[in-house]
Amino acid sequence: MATAAQVKALVESHGQGDEARFYSVALQIADSAAKSGRVRFSEDLRNLVETGRVAGAGGRYLSPTSRAVQVAQPRGELAQVLTVGYPTAHLTDMALSLEVLRRIQRILAEQRRQETLRTHGFQPMRKVLLSGPPGTGKTMTADVVAGELNLPSFSIRLDNLVDLTVDEAVTKLRLVFDLVSQTRGVFLFDNLDALVGQPGQDDASAAAGSGGHLIRSFLGFLEEDESPSVLVVTTNRTQLLDRGLLRRFDVLIHYVLPTTGVIHDLIQRRLRKFDLTAVEWPRVASTAGGLSHEEVAAAAELAAKQSVLDGKDQVETSALLNALRERRELLKISS
Ligand SMILES: Nc1ncnc2c1ncn2[C@@H]1O[C@H](COP(=O)(O)OP(=O)(O)OP(=O)(O)O)[C@@H](O)[C@H]1O
Ligand SMILES: [Mg+2]
């Protein structure tokens, strides 16, 4: 329990608007709770302090949007490459293979129980590499990790860095990593491929050019980072995954196109509020085969909107099949 002096200091600092003292007393309480074995409470309190500090709200309630703005503004130079949000996504929104699900759950468990791990001399996993084809949930996973851990999510647009000179880009990366160590959050470095060159470009020649310099700087920053933030890097190009890259990460998750079971699960999760009892799943799964999660989700929504327009709760097999075929047609045209 907090001592009487700590409670008084909390109330006093709140009354005086002394945010720094308020949080410092809260952290003292978290420390003594950890020492007396109440590790879970200590972790929760630390997380609350971190979130409060990020918001810079001084005790006032701010909506998630205004909190996001408060985080972004101090780093005006980063506006071009960084966006901030407070995702509310949850793991139950995702349809995943058991293997991918288990890995994400493991990251969340280690993050939630990091004090326990630290008291045993271990560090929680926090440098995460996600690879796989488009539309399989890599970016969504970063949102889910932030949503589940109640952390702000910072998304770094690596593709915007390549338009800058190498020096400018490295300076921006340094600012991003300063923020990584100052503010606990989930930092998504989306589409690492952008730093290496265009698809089809020979990776060896790209690595020798300015893209190669940038990626080496990025990996250097990544390696040096010892912050409490979670760093998520995504790539579509599995050929990038050599040992030199992989050793910088605590965990690698490979995403694949959805299997029959995952397609079924995805549609059920997306259309929770609809009656799916009449759906012939084997036909739906075979028509959806080869499409990404994103495409299947879009088709499910298309079919459900048809039901809404028709004033029905039930989604028909034929509507799902038509929507899936429509998505497939669209893909053919755009490829
Ligand atoms: N595993 C999943 N479960 C549920 N919905 C998903 C899943 N994967 C993707 N989606 C849906 O598809 C959308 C796009 O997915 P996301 O942006 O995460 O794909 P990605 O793997 O990052 O693709 P890219 O490689 O093109 O960046 C999500 O916002 C979500 O609506
Ligand atoms: Mg993505």
mmCIF file of C-alpha atoms and ligand atoms in Angstrom:
data_model
loop_
_atom_site.group_PDB
_atom_site.id
_atom_site.type_symbol
_atom_site.label_atom_id
_atom_site.label_comp_id
_atom_site.label_asym_id
_atom_site.label_seq_id
_atom_site.Cartn_x
_atom_site.Cartn_y
_atom_site.Cartn_z
ATOM 1 C CA MET A 1 0.000 0.000 0.000
ATOM 2 C CA ALA A 2 0.999 3.615 -0.511
ATOM 3 C CA THR A 3 2.169 5.279 2.696
ATOM 4 C CA ALA A 4 0.244 8.171 4.234
ATOM 5 C CA ALA A 5 3.057 10.535 3.159
ATOM 6 C CA GLN A 6 2.790 9.321 -0.449
ATOM 7 C CA VAL A 7 -0.980 9.826 -0.549
ATOM 8 C CA LYS A 8 -0.529 13.340 0.835
ATOM 9 C CA ALA A 9 2.188 14.062 -1.736
ATOM 10 C CA LEU A 10 -0.095 12.833 -4.530
ATOM 11 C CA VAL A 11 -2.987 15.064 -3.483
ATOM 12 C CA GLU A 12 -0.680 18.033 -2.869
ATOM 13 C CA SER A 13 1.070 17.749 -6.236
ATOM 14 C CA HIS A 14 -2.253 17.305 -8.037
ATOM 15 C CA GLY A 15 -3.611 20.429 -6.302
ATOM 16 C CA GLN A 16 -0.521 22.409 -7.292
ATOM 17 C CA GLY A 17 -0.654 21.156 -10.872
ATOM 18 C CA ASP A 18 2.848 19.698 -10.378
ATOM 19 C CA GLU A 19 2.611 16.895 -12.908
ATOM 20 C CA ALA A 20 6.274 15.830 -12.647
ATOM 21 C CA ARG A 21 6.018 15.320 -8.855
ATOM 22 C CA PHE A 22 2.640 13.606 -9.172
ATOM 23 C CA TYR A 23 4.050 10.980 -11.533
ATOM 24 C CA SER A 24 7.267 10.618 -9.601
ATOM 25 C CA VAL A 25 5.316 9.806 -6.399
ATOM 26 C CA ALA A 26 3.171 7.348 -8.387
ATOM 27 C CA LEU A 27 6.372 5.637 -9.591
ATOM 28 C CA GLN A 28 7.681 5.439 -6.008
ATOM 29 C CA ILE A 29 4.453 3.675 -5.070
ATOM 30 C CA ALA A 30 4.934 1.305 -8.031
ATOM 31 C CA ASP A 31 8.513 0.575 -6.868
ATOM 32 C CA SER A 32 7.542 -0.228 -3.309
ATOM 33 C CA ALA A 33 4.647 -2.385 -4.561
ATOM 34 C CA ALA A 34 7.071 -4.386 -6.740
ATOM 35 C CA LYS A 35 9.434 -4.860 -3.772
ATOM 36 C CA SER A 36 6.617 -6.135 -1.585
ATOM 37 C CA GLY A 37 5.619 -8.680 -4.257
ATOM 38 C CA ARG A 38 2.606 -6.899 -5.773
ATOM 39 C CA VAL A 39 4.154 -7.029 -9.206
ATOM 40 C CA ARG A 40 0.948 -6.910 -11.232
ATOM 41 C CA PHE A 41 -0.254 -3.751 -9.482
ATOM 42 C CA SER A 42 3.191 -2.204 -9.912
ATOM 43 C CA GLU A 43 3.161 -2.892 -13.656
ATOM 44 C CA ASP A 44 -0.351 -1.514 -14.090
ATOM 45 C CA LEU A 45 0.585 1.648 -12.205
ATOM 46 C CA ARG A 46 3.738 2.145 -14.295
ATOM 47 C CA ASN A 47 1.719 1.717 -17.478
ATOM 48 C CA LEU A 48 -0.785 4.315 -16.278
ATOM 49 C CA VAL A 49 2.031 6.747 -15.509
ATOM 50 C CA GLU A 50 3.591 6.226 -18.915
ATOM 51 C CA THR A 51 0.298 6.698 -20.728
ATOM 52 C CA GLY A 52 -0.453 9.805 -18.659
ATOM 53 C CA ARG A 53 2.982 11.268 -19.344
ATOM 54 C CA VAL A 54 2.629 10.667 -23.052
ATOM 55 C CA ALA A 55 -0.700 12.374 -23.106
ATOM 56 C CA GLY A 56 0.862 15.319 -21.312
ATOM 57 C CA ALA A 57 -2.625 15.941 -20.136
ATOM 58 C CA GLY A 58 -1.729 17.184 -16.651
ATOM 59 C CA GLY A 59 -4.555 15.193 -15.138
ATOM 60 C CA ARG A 60 -7.202 16.462 -17.549
ATOM 61 C CA TYR A 61 -9.110 13.983 -19.647
ATOM 62 C CA LEU A 62 -8.423 14.306 -23.347
ATOM 63 C CA SER A 63 -10.043 12.303 -26.087
ATOM 64 C CA PRO A 64 -7.838 9.756 -27.864
ATOM 65 C CA THR A 65 -7.554 12.065 -30.868
ATOM 66 C CA SER A 66 -6.405 15.052 -28.889
ATOM 67 C CA ARG A 67 -3.976 12.862 -26.951
ATOM 68 C CA ALA A 68 -2.486 11.760 -30.259
ATOM 69 C CA VAL A 69 -2.043 15.377 -31.347
ATOM 70 C CA GLN A 70 -0.309 16.176 -28.061
ATOM 71 C CA VAL A 71 2.265 13.475 -28.706
ATOM 72 C CA ALA A 72 2.940 14.453 -32.284
ATOM 73 C CA GLN A 73 3.368 18.191 -31.795
ATOM 74 C CA PRO A 74 6.618 18.375 -29.806
ATOM 75 C CA ARG A 75 8.381 16.701 -32.719
ATOM 76 C CA GLY A 76 7.313 18.895 -35.594
ATOM 77 C CA GLU A 77 10.280 17.821 -37.719
ATOM 78 C CA LEU A 78 8.887 14.329 -37.652
ATOM 79 C CA ALA A 79 5.484 15.198 -39.072
ATOM 80 C CA GLN A 80 6.513 13.965 -42.499
ATOM 81 C CA VAL A 81 7.422 10.473 -41.353
ATOM 82 C CA LEU A 82 5.494 9.834 -38.161
ATOM 83 C CA THR A 83 1.840 9.506 -37.226
ATOM 84 C CA VAL A 84 0.444 8.766 -33.802
ATOM 85 C CA GLY A 85 -2.718 7.005 -32.771
ATOM 86 C CA TYR A 86 -4.402 5.213 -29.903
ATOM 87 C CA PRO A 87 -5.709 2.011 -31.475
ATOM 88 C CA THR A 88 -8.591 0.182 -29.864
ATOM 89 C CA ALA A 89 -8.097 -3.023 -31.870
ATOM 90 C CA HIS A 90 -8.004 -6.327 -30.000
ATOM 91 C CA LEU A 91 -6.572 -9.718 -30.707
ATOM 92 C CA THR A 92 -10.104 -11.146 -30.945
ATOM 93 C CA ASP A 93 -10.612 -8.968 -34.065
ATOM 94 C CA MET A 94 -8.022 -11.041 -35.899
ATOM 95 C CA ALA A 95 -8.322 -14.415 -37.592
ATOM 96 C CA LEU A 96 -4.917 -16.093 -37.456
ATOM 97 C CA SER A 97 -3.226 -19.446 -37.686
ATOM 98 C CA LEU A 98 -2.543 -20.992 -34.304
ATOM 99 C CA GLU A 99 1.179 -20.476 -34.699
ATOM 100 C CA VAL A 100 0.899 -16.746 -35.417
ATOM 101 C CA LEU A 101 -1.676 -16.314 -32.660
ATOM 102 C CA ARG A 102 0.586 -18.019 -30.107
ATOM 103 C CA ARG A 103 3.509 -15.790 -31.004
ATOM 104 C CA ILE A 104 1.474 -12.614 -30.626
ATOM 105 C CA GLN A 105 0.072 -13.868 -27.316
ATOM 106 C CA ARG A 106 3.606 -14.536 -26.140
ATOM 107 C CA ILE A 107 4.709 -10.987 -26.965
ATOM 108 C CA LEU A 108 1.707 -9.601 -25.065
ATOM 109 C CA ALA A 109 2.340 -11.865 -22.071
ATOM 110 C CA GLU A 110 6.007 -10.864 -21.861
ATOM 111 C CA GLN A 111 5.122 -7.176 -22.143
ATOM 112 C CA ARG A 112 2.402 -7.401 -19.512
ATOM 113 C CA ARG A 113 4.629 -9.272 -17.089
ATOM 114 C CA GLN A 114 7.861 -7.470 -17.848
ATOM 115 C CA GLU A 115 8.586 -6.573 -14.217
ATOM 116 C CA THR A 116 8.364 -10.238 -13.271
ATOM 117 C CA LEU A 117 10.768 -11.137 -16.077
ATOM 118 C CA ARG A 118 13.138 -8.341 -15.062
ATOM 119 C CA THR A 119 13.219 -9.462 -11.440
ATOM 120 C CA HIS A 120 14.571 -12.767 -12.818
ATOM 121 C CA GLY A 121 17.154 -10.979 -14.956
ATOM 122 C CA PHE A 122 15.302 -11.370 -18.278
ATOM 123 C CA GLN A 123 14.160 -8.794 -20.831
ATOM 124 C CA PRO A 124 10.713 -9.015 -22.431
ATOM 125 C CA MET A 125 10.522 -9.530 -26.200
ATOM 126 C CA ARG A 126 10.097 -6.180 -27.892
ATOM 127 C CA LYS A 127 11.829 -6.148 -31.284
ATOM 128 C CA VAL A 128 9.446 -7.890 -33.621
ATOM 129 C CA LEU A 129 9.770 -8.651 -37.326
ATOM 130 C CA LEU A 130 6.607 -9.474 -39.288
ATOM 131 C CA SER A 131 6.935 -10.842 -42.805
ATOM 132 C CA GLY A 132 4.441 -12.057 -45.367
ATOM 133 C CA PRO A 133 2.246 -11.156 -48.320
ATOM 134 C CA PRO A 134 0.074 -8.008 -48.474
ATOM 135 C CA GLY A 135 -3.215 -7.939 -46.598
ATOM 136 C CA THR A 136 -2.449 -10.711 -44.107
ATOM 137 C CA GLY A 137 -2.549 -8.569 -40.956
ATOM 138 C CA LYS A 138 0.992 -7.308 -40.304
ATOM 139 C CA THR A 139 0.054 -3.647 -39.840
ATOM 140 C CA MET A 140 -3.090 -4.668 -37.991
ATOM 141 C CA THR A 141 -0.969 -6.701 -35.572
ATOM 142 C CA ALA A 142 0.954 -3.570 -34.541
ATOM 143 C CA ASP A 143 -2.381 -1.854 -33.810
ATOM 144 C CA VAL A 144 -3.579 -4.863 -31.851
ATOM 145 C CA VAL A 145 -0.392 -4.968 -29.752
ATOM 146 C CA ALA A 146 -0.830 -1.248 -28.966
ATOM 147 C CA GLY A 147 -4.564 -1.698 -28.294
ATOM 148 C CA GLU A 148 -4.041 -4.701 -26.025
ATOM 149 C CA LEU A 149 -1.224 -3.034 -24.070
ATOM 150 C CA ASN A 150 -3.022 0.296 -23.980
ATOM 151 C CA LEU A 151 -0.012 2.047 -25.497
ATOM 152 C CA PRO A 152 0.145 4.800 -28.098
ATOM 153 C CA SER A 153 1.002 3.602 -31.563
ATOM 154 C CA PHE A 154 3.578 5.466 -33.645
ATOM 155 C CA SER A 155 3.712 4.609 -37.309
ATOM 156 C CA ILE A 156 6.865 5.503 -39.200
ATOM 157 C CA ARG A 157 6.535 5.935 -42.968
ATOM 158 C CA LEU A 158 9.825 4.544 -44.141
ATOM 159 C CA ASP A 159 8.860 5.148 -47.780
ATOM 160 C CA ASN A 160 8.861 8.909 -47.091
ATOM 161 C CA LEU A 161 12.480 8.717 -45.956
ATOM 162 C CA VAL A 162 13.772 7.617 -49.330
ATOM 163 C CA ASP A 163 12.750 10.937 -50.904
ATOM 164 C CA LEU A 164 15.193 12.757 -48.606
ATOM 165 C CA THR A 165 18.951 12.981 -48.868
ATOM 166 C CA VAL A 166 20.699 10.235 -46.920
ATOM 167 C CA ASP A 167 21.854 12.716 -44.253
ATOM 168 C CA GLU A 168 18.353 14.108 -43.791
ATOM 169 C CA ALA A 169 16.872 10.639 -43.618
ATOM 170 C CA VAL A 170 19.412 9.482 -41.011
ATOM 171 C CA THR A 171 18.731 12.627 -38.956
ATOM 172 C CA LYS A 172 14.998 11.850 -39.007
ATOM 173 C CA LEU A 173 15.655 8.247 -38.023
ATOM 174 C CA ARG A 174 17.749 9.471 -35.099
ATOM 175 C CA LEU A 175 14.858 11.707 -33.975
ATOM 176 C CA VAL A 176 12.472 8.771 -34.266
ATOM 177 C CA PHE A 177 14.741 6.619 -32.086
ATOM 178 C CA ASP A 178 15.060 9.484 -29.567
ATOM 179 C CA LEU A 179 11.292 9.361 -29.295
ATOM 180 C CA VAL A 180 11.370 5.557 -29.000
ATOM 181 C CA SER A 181 13.505 5.870 -25.888
ATOM 182 C CA GLN A 182 11.627 8.836 -24.400
ATOM 183 C CA THR A 183 8.073 7.564 -24.808
ATOM 184 C CA ARG A 184 6.980 3.991 -24.293
ATOM 185 C CA GLY A 185 4.802 2.988 -27.219
ATOM 186 C CA VAL A 186 4.440 0.589 -30.101
ATOM 187 C CA PHE A 187 6.604 1.890 -32.962
ATOM 188 C CA LEU A 188 5.677 0.460 -36.330
ATOM 189 C CA PHE A 189 8.366 0.679 -39.003
ATOM 190 C CA ASP A 190 6.075 -0.282 -41.820
ATOM 191 C CA ASN A 191 7.384 -1.640 -45.065
ATOM 192 C CA LEU A 192 11.101 -2.030 -44.493
ATOM 193 C CA ASP A 193 11.315 -2.969 -48.189
ATOM 194 C CA ALA A 194 11.034 0.734 -49.045
ATOM 195 C CA LEU A 195 14.536 1.281 -47.673
ATOM 196 C CA VAL A 196 16.051 -1.443 -49.797
ATOM 197 C CA GLY A 197 14.770 -0.454 -53.211
ATOM 198 C CA GLN A 198 11.940 -1.182 -55.557
ATOM 199 C CA PRO A 199 10.565 -4.713 -55.931
ATOM 200 C CA GLY A 200 12.486 -6.438 -58.682
ATOM 201 C CA GLN A 201 15.568 -4.324 -58.090
ATOM 202 C CA ASP A 202 18.555 -6.451 -57.314
ATOM 203 C CA ASP A 203 18.962 -6.420 -53.505
ATOM 204 C CA ALA A 204 22.751 -6.567 -53.673
ATOM 205 C CA SER A 205 23.018 -3.470 -55.865
ATOM 206 C CA ALA A 206 20.390 -1.651 -53.784
ATOM 207 C CA ALA A 207 22.317 -2.463 -50.627
ATOM 208 C CA ALA A 208 25.406 -0.797 -52.074
ATOM 209 C CA GLY A 209 23.533 2.448 -52.852
ATOM 210 C CA SER A 210 21.853 5.067 -50.657
ATOM 211 C CA GLY A 211 19.095 2.565 -49.722
ATOM 212 C CA GLY A 212 21.822 0.286 -48.379
ATOM 213 C CA HIS A 213 23.250 3.097 -46.263
ATOM 214 C CA LEU A 214 19.814 3.891 -44.872
ATOM 215 C CA ILE A 215 18.989 0.317 -43.986
ATOM 216 C CA ARG A 216 22.358 -0.108 -42.276
ATOM 217 C CA SER A 217 21.704 3.059 -40.243
ATOM 218 C CA PHE A 218 18.231 1.816 -39.382
ATOM 219 C CA LEU A 219 19.537 -1.566 -38.235
ATOM 220 C CA GLY A 220 22.260 0.178 -36.233
ATOM 221 C CA PHE A 221 19.679 2.306 -34.395
ATOM 222 C CA LEU A 222 17.529 -0.761 -33.861
ATOM 223 C CA GLU A 223 20.407 -2.700 -32.372
ATOM 224 C CA GLU A 224 21.442 0.109 -30.017
ATOM 225 C CA ASP A 225 17.920 0.677 -28.751
ATOM 226 C CA GLU A 226 17.396 -0.430 -25.163
ATOM 227 C CA SER A 227 14.139 1.385 -24.512
ATOM 228 C CA PRO A 228 10.958 -0.136 -23.051
ATOM 229 C CA SER A 229 9.078 0.457 -26.338
ATOM 230 C CA VAL A 230 7.863 -2.305 -28.637
ATOM 231 C CA LEU A 231 9.382 -2.054 -32.120
ATOM 232 C CA VAL A 232 7.493 -3.721 -34.958
ATOM 233 C CA VAL A 233 9.084 -3.937 -38.404
ATOM 234 C CA THR A 234 7.170 -5.299 -41.392
ATOM 235 C CA THR A 235 8.285 -6.587 -44.770
ATOM 236 C CA ASN A 236 6.715 -8.261 -47.792
ATOM 237 C CA ARG A 237 10.016 -9.523 -49.085
ATOM 238 C CA THR A 238 11.111 -12.696 -47.381
ATOM 239 C CA GLN A 239 14.385 -12.628 -49.332
ATOM 240 C CA LEU A 240 15.409 -9.729 -47.080
ATOM 241 C CA LEU A 241 15.475 -12.058 -44.139
ATOM 242 C CA ASP A 242 19.145 -12.898 -43.867
ATOM 243 C CA ARG A 243 20.966 -13.656 -40.638
ATOM 244 C CA GLY A 244 22.378 -10.141 -40.357
ATOM 245 C CA LEU A 245 18.849 -8.759 -40.280
ATOM 246 C CA LEU A 246 17.252 -11.450 -38.177
ATOM 247 C CA ARG A 247 19.726 -11.295 -35.311
ATOM 248 C CA ARG A 248 18.483 -7.783 -34.490
ATOM 249 C CA PHE A 249 15.052 -9.121 -33.561
ATOM 250 C CA ASP A 250 13.645 -11.043 -30.601
ATOM 251 C CA VAL A 251 10.950 -12.712 -32.653
ATOM 252 C CA LEU A 252 10.003 -13.305 -36.288
ATOM 253 C CA ILE A 253 6.417 -13.989 -37.308
ATOM 254 C CA HIS A 254 5.615 -15.268 -40.789
ATOM 255 C CA TYR A 255 2.141 -14.413 -42.066
ATOM 256 C CA VAL A 256 0.577 -16.549 -44.791
ATOM 257 C CA LEU A 257 -2.624 -16.419 -46.820
ATOM 258 C CA PRO A 258 -5.600 -17.718 -44.832
ATOM 259 C CA THR A 259 -6.350 -21.446 -44.819
ATOM 260 C CA THR A 260 -9.909 -22.812 -44.996
ATOM 261 C CA GLY A 261 -10.303 -22.694 -41.208
ATOM 262 C CA VAL A 262 -8.973 -19.154 -40.964
ATOM 263 C CA ILE A 263 -11.271 -17.958 -43.795
ATOM 264 C CA HIS A 264 -14.268 -19.343 -41.879
ATOM 265 C CA ASP A 265 -13.068 -17.752 -38.644
ATOM 266 C CA LEU A 266 -12.377 -14.389 -40.332
ATOM 267 C CA ILE A 267 -15.842 -14.143 -41.885
ATOM 268 C CA GLN A 268 -17.487 -15.123 -38.597
ATOM 269 C CA ARG A 269 -15.522 -12.504 -36.682
ATOM 270 C CA ARG A 270 -16.252 -9.797 -39.251
ATOM 271 C CA LEU A 271 -19.954 -10.618 -39.438
ATOM 272 C CA ARG A 272 -20.557 -11.332 -35.743
ATOM 273 C CA LYS A 273 -23.853 -9.471 -35.790
ATOM 274 C CA PHE A 274 -25.295 -11.408 -38.723
ATOM 275 C CA ASP A 275 -27.020 -14.746 -39.013
ATOM 276 C CA LEU A 276 -24.613 -17.085 -40.812
ATOM 277 C CA THR A 277 -26.431 -20.362 -40.118
ATOM 278 C CA ALA A 278 -27.312 -20.889 -43.794
ATOM 279 C CA VAL A 279 -23.787 -20.346 -45.108
ATOM 280 C CA GLU A 280 -22.274 -23.301 -46.970
ATOM 281 C CA TRP A 281 -18.744 -22.940 -45.671
ATOM 282 C CA PRO A 282 -16.922 -25.397 -47.964
ATOM 283 C CA ARG A 283 -18.127 -23.494 -51.068
ATOM 284 C CA VAL A 284 -17.204 -20.154 -49.537
ATOM 285 C CA ALA A 285 -13.758 -21.364 -48.491
ATOM 286 C CA SER A 286 -12.957 -22.797 -51.902
ATOM 287 C CA THR A 287 -14.014 -19.567 -53.663
ATOM 288 C CA ALA A 288 -11.935 -17.534 -51.187
ATOM 289 C CA GLY A 289 -8.832 -19.710 -51.613
ATOM 290 C CA GLY A 290 -5.776 -17.669 -52.570
ATOM 291 C CA LEU A 291 -7.243 -14.348 -51.420
ATOM 292 C CA SER A 292 -5.671 -12.439 -48.540
ATOM 293 C CA HIS A 293 -7.383 -11.770 -45.201
ATOM 294 C CA GLU A 294 -7.950 -8.213 -46.381
ATOM 295 C CA GLU A 295 -9.752 -9.383 -49.523
ATOM 296 C CA VAL A 296 -11.878 -11.918 -47.676
ATOM 297 C CA ALA A 297 -12.810 -9.309 -45.056
ATOM 298 C CA ALA A 298 -13.754 -6.830 -47.791
ATOM 299 C CA ALA A 299 -15.928 -9.459 -49.518
ATOM 300 C CA ALA A 300 -17.615 -10.377 -46.229
ATOM 301 C CA GLU A 301 -18.499 -6.721 -45.684
ATOM 302 C CA LEU A 302 -19.793 -6.366 -49.213
ATOM 303 C CA ALA A 303 -22.111 -9.350 -48.726
ATOM 304 C CA ALA A 304 -23.264 -8.100 -45.322
ATOM 305 C CA LYS A 305 -24.073 -4.647 -46.734
ATOM 306 C CA GLN A 306 -26.288 -6.379 -49.282
ATOM 307 C CA SER A 307 -28.203 -8.017 -46.413
ATOM 308 C CA VAL A 308 -28.560 -4.669 -44.647
ATOM 309 C CA LEU A 309 -29.892 -3.032 -47.819
ATOM 310 C CA ASP A 310 -32.340 -5.919 -48.239
ATOM 311 C CA GLY A 311 -33.451 -5.499 -44.611
ATOM 312 C CA LYS A 312 -32.256 -8.978 -43.608
ATOM 313 C CA ASP A 313 -30.101 -10.343 -40.759
ATOM 314 C CA GLN A 314 -29.080 -13.375 -42.703
ATOM 315 C CA VAL A 315 -26.112 -13.434 -45.064
ATOM 316 C CA GLU A 316 -26.605 -15.842 -47.965
ATOM 317 C CA THR A 317 -23.966 -18.115 -49.432
ATOM 318 C CA SER A 318 -24.640 -16.673 -52.889
ATOM 319 C CA ALA A 319 -23.964 -13.116 -51.675
ATOM 320 C CA LEU A 320 -20.647 -14.204 -50.175
ATOM 321 C CA LEU A 321 -19.659 -16.099 -53.325
ATOM 322 C CA ASN A 322 -20.525 -13.142 -55.555
ATOM 323 C CA ALA A 323 -18.610 -10.735 -53.351
ATOM 324 C CA LEU A 324 -15.557 -13.003 -53.296
ATOM 325 C CA ARG A 325 -15.645 -13.324 -57.093
ATOM 326 C CA GLU A 326 -15.938 -9.562 -57.373
ATOM 327 C CA ARG A 327 -12.842 -9.054 -55.222
ATOM 328 C CA ARG A 328 -10.990 -11.609 -57.341
ATOM 329 C CA GLU A 329 -11.972 -9.766 -60.537
ATOM 330 C CA LEU A 330 -10.744 -6.488 -59.062
ATOM 331 C CA LEU A 331 -7.412 -8.067 -58.188
ATOM 332 C CA LYS A 332 -7.012 -9.407 -61.730
ATOM 333 C CA ILE A 333 -7.650 -5.981 -63.198
ATOM 334 C CA SER A 334 -5.264 -4.205 -60.856
ATOM 335 C CA SER A 335 -2.398 -6.706 -61.284
HETATM 336 N N1 LIG B 1 -5.509 -11.691 -39.818
HETATM 337 C C1 LIG B 1 -6.508 -10.805 -40.004
HETATM 338 N N2 LIG B 1 -7.645 -10.904 -39.297
HETATM 339 C C2 LIG B 1 -8.651 -10.026 -39.511
HETATM 340 N N3 LIG B 1 -8.623 -9.027 -40.416
HETATM 341 C C3 LIG B 1 -7.510 -8.874 -41.135
HETATM 342 C C4 LIG B 1 -6.394 -9.753 -40.966
HETATM 343 N N4 LIG B 1 -5.432 -9.366 -41.824
HETATM 344 C C5 LIG B 1 -5.892 -8.304 -42.489
HETATM 345 N N5 LIG B 1 -7.144 -7.995 -42.087
HETATM 346 C C6 LIG B 1 -7.954 -6.899 -42.620
HETATM 347 O O1 LIG B 1 -7.259 -6.355 -43.725
HETATM 348 C C7 LIG B 1 -6.842 -5.004 -43.464
HETATM 349 C C8 LIG B 1 -5.458 -4.783 -44.008
HETATM 350 O O2 LIG B 1 -4.526 -5.597 -43.317
HETATM 351 P P1 LIG B 1 -3.055 -5.113 -42.984
HETATM 352 O O3 LIG B 1 -2.916 -3.680 -43.361
HETATM 353 O O4 LIG B 1 -2.743 -5.468 -41.574
HETATM 354 O O5 LIG B 1 -2.215 -6.005 -43.971
HETATM 355 P P2 LIG B 1 -0.629 -6.033 -44.142
HETATM 356 O O6 LIG B 1 -0.190 -7.449 -43.917
HETATM 357 O O7 LIG B 1 -0.014 -4.997 -43.305
HETATM 358 O O8 LIG B 1 -0.491 -5.701 -45.689
HETATM 359 P P3 LIG B 1 0.701 -4.918 -46.470
HETATM 360 O O9 LIG B 1 1.828 -5.916 -46.596
HETATM 361 O O10 LIG B 1 0.101 -4.579 -47.791
HETATM 362 O O11 LIG B 1 1.067 -3.724 -45.666
HETATM 363 C C9 LIG B 1 -6.933 -4.871 -41.947
HETATM 364 O O12 LIG B 1 -7.148 -3.534 -41.572
HETATM 365 C C10 LIG B 1 -8.093 -5.760 -41.614
HETATM 366 O O13 LIG B 1 -9.319 -5.101 -41.889
HETATM 367 MG MG MG B 2 0.944 -3.244 -43.805
#
